[in-house]
PDB file of C-alpha atoms in Angstrom:
ATOM      1  CA  UNK A   1    -238.359 -88.803 -81.588  1.00  0.00           C
ATOM      2  CA  UNK A   2    -235.326 -90.440 -83.334  1.00  0.00           C
ATOM      3  CA  UNK A   3    -232.373 -88.318 -84.015  1.00  0.00           C
ATOM      4  CA  UNK A   4    -231.765 -90.311 -87.034  1.00  0.00           C
ATOM      5  CA  UNK A   5    -233.434 -92.737 -89.429  1.00  0.00           C
ATOM      6  CA  UNK A   6    -231.389 -94.979 -91.635  1.00  0.00           C
ATOM      7  CA  UNK A   7    -233.144 -97.323 -94.082  1.00  0.00           C
ATOM      8  CA  UNK A   8    -231.722-100.214 -96.151  1.00  0.00           C
ATOM      9  CA  UNK A   9    -233.868-101.444 -99.161  1.00  0.00           C
ATOM     10  CA  UNK A  10    -233.421-102.162-103.000  1.00  0.00           C
ATOM     11  CA  UNK A  11    -236.490-100.167-103.431  1.00  0.00           C
ATOM     12  CA  UNK A  12    -237.788 -96.747-102.941  1.00  0.00           C
ATOM     13  CA  UNK A  13    -240.316 -97.439-100.199  1.00  0.00           C
ATOM     14  CA  UNK A  14    -242.358 -95.335 -97.607  1.00  0.00           C
ATOM     15  CA  UNK A  15    -239.630 -96.011 -95.246  1.00  0.00           C
ATOM     16  CA  UNK A  16    -237.010 -94.739 -97.567  1.00  0.00           C
ATOM     17  CA  UNK A  17    -239.076 -91.434 -98.116  1.00  0.00           C
ATOM     18  CA  UNK A  18    -238.780 -90.960 -94.248  1.00  0.00           C
ATOM     19  CA  UNK A  19    -235.352 -91.772 -93.802  1.00  0.00           C
ATOM     20  CA  UNK A  20    -232.589 -89.255 -93.374  1.00  0.00           C
ATOM     21  CA  UNK A  21    -230.137 -91.789 -94.726  1.00  0.00           C
ATOM     22  CA  UNK A  22    -231.046 -94.534 -97.305  1.00  0.00           C
ATOM     23  CA  UNK A  23    -228.291 -97.146 -98.130  1.00  0.00           C
ATOM     24  CA  UNK A  24    -228.877 -99.211-101.237  1.00  0.00           C
ATOM     25  CA  UNK A  25    -229.141-102.841-100.821  1.00  0.00           C
ATOM     26  CA  UNK A  26    -228.736-105.581-103.654  1.00  0.00           C
ATOM     27  CA  UNK A  27    -231.586-107.397-104.995  1.00  0.00           C
ATOM     28  CA  UNK A  28    -231.959-111.221-105.139  1.00  0.00           C
ATOM     29  CA  UNK A  29    -230.530-111.140-108.687  1.00  0.00           C
ATOM     30  CA  UNK A  30    -227.295-109.271-107.603  1.00  0.00           C
ATOM     31  CA  UNK A  31    -225.905-111.538-104.815  1.00  0.00           C
ATOM     32  CA  UNK A  32    -225.538-115.099-103.890  1.00  0.00           C
ATOM     33  CA  UNK A  33    -228.000-116.076-101.282  1.00  0.00           C
ATOM     34  CA  UNK A  34    -230.257-118.502 -99.685  1.00  0.00           C
ATOM     35  CA  UNK A  35    -233.942-118.482 -99.640  1.00  0.00           C
ATOM     36  CA  UNK A  36    -236.703-120.672 -98.292  1.00  0.00           C
ATOM     37  CA  UNK A  37    -239.598-121.939-100.355  1.00  0.00           C
ATOM     38  CA  UNK A  38    -243.008-123.720 -99.747  1.00  0.00           C
ATOM     39  CA  UNK A  39    -245.510-120.886 -99.290  1.00  0.00           C
ATOM     40  CA  UNK A  40    -245.599-120.279 -95.525  1.00  0.00           C
ATOM     41  CA  UNK A  41    -244.294-123.528 -94.517  1.00  0.00           C
ATOM     42  CA  UNK A  42    -240.805-122.774 -95.505  1.00  0.00           C
ATOM     43  CA  UNK A  43    -240.408-126.448 -96.272  1.00  0.00           C
ATOM     44  CA  UNK A  44    -236.825-126.027 -97.924  1.00  0.00           C
ATOM     45  CA  UNK A  45    -233.810-123.935 -98.549  1.00  0.00           C
ATOM     46  CA  UNK A  46    -232.744-122.966-102.244  1.00  0.00           C
ATOM     47  CA  UNK A  47    -229.316-121.533-103.476  1.00  0.00           C
ATOM     48  CA  UNK A  48    -229.742-118.316-105.278  1.00  0.00           C
ATOM     49  CA  UNK A  49    -226.888-117.544-107.710  1.00  0.00           C
ATOM     50  CA  UNK A  50    -225.811-114.034-108.495  1.00  0.00           C
ATOM     51  CA  UNK A  51    -226.954-113.243-112.210  1.00  0.00           C
ATOM     52  CA  UNK A  52    -225.799-109.517-112.513  1.00  0.00           C
ATOM     53  CA  UNK A  53    -223.011-107.541-110.787  1.00  0.00           C
ATOM     54  CA  UNK A  54    -224.665-104.936-107.974  1.00  0.00           C
ATOM     55  CA  UNK A  55    -226.131-101.834-109.802  1.00  0.00           C
ATOM     56  CA  UNK A  56    -224.550 -98.565-108.875  1.00  0.00           C
ATOM     57  CA  UNK A  57    -223.651 -98.266-105.146  1.00  0.00           C
ATOM     58  CA  UNK A  58    -225.747-101.105-104.024  1.00  0.00           C
ATOM     59  CA  UNK A  59    -224.463-103.546-101.412  1.00  0.00           C
ATOM     60  CA  UNK A  60    -225.356-106.813 -99.929  1.00  0.00           C
ATOM     61  CA  UNK A  61    -227.311-106.338 -96.559  1.00  0.00           C
ATOM     62  CA  UNK A  62    -224.815-108.529 -94.427  1.00  0.00           C
ATOM     63  CA  UNK A  63    -221.892-106.195 -95.988  1.00  0.00           C
ATOM     64  CA  UNK A  64    -223.875-102.981 -95.208  1.00  0.00           C
ATOM     65  CA  UNK A  65    -224.356-104.302 -91.400  1.00  0.00           C
ATOM     66  CA  UNK A  66    -220.732-105.475 -91.175  1.00  0.00           C
ATOM     67  CA  UNK A  67    -219.389-102.140 -92.392  1.00  0.00           C
ATOM     68  CA  UNK A  68    -221.750-100.271 -89.825  1.00  0.00           C
ATOM     69  CA  UNK A  69    -220.559-102.546 -86.961  1.00  0.00           C
ATOM     70  CA  UNK A  70    -216.705-102.209 -88.011  1.00  0.00           C
ATOM     71  CA  UNK A  71    -217.274 -98.197 -88.146  1.00  0.00           C
ATOM     72  CA  UNK A  72    -219.044 -98.288 -84.680  1.00  0.00           C
ATOM     73  CA  UNK A  73    -216.568-100.371 -83.022  1.00  0.00           C
ATOM     74  CA  UNK A  74    -218.981-103.673 -82.725  1.00  0.00           C
ATOM     75  CA  UNK A  75    -217.372-105.951 -85.018  1.00  0.00           C
ATOM     76  CA  UNK A  76    -217.952-108.659 -82.685  1.00  0.00           C
ATOM     77  CA  UNK A  77    -221.427-108.901 -83.652  1.00  0.00           C
ATOM     78  CA  UNK A  78    -220.336-110.371 -86.858  1.00  0.00           C
TER      79      UNK A  78
END
């Protein structure tokens, strides 16, 4: 059994319901990002531009992981 379960998501999922800590992630509208297209073939990459600022305390997944690594002295992972 895990001592602590941490979830990172932008929706209240079943994983979040069972987590001890939930860290709110941004949606695709709240960050600049890259995405793949082409159904399951992933034939190309498109740039996604931020449309609205992050809502409430939401943060980009990359920033969440980078901050966790910093706090656990694992910054070399990023």
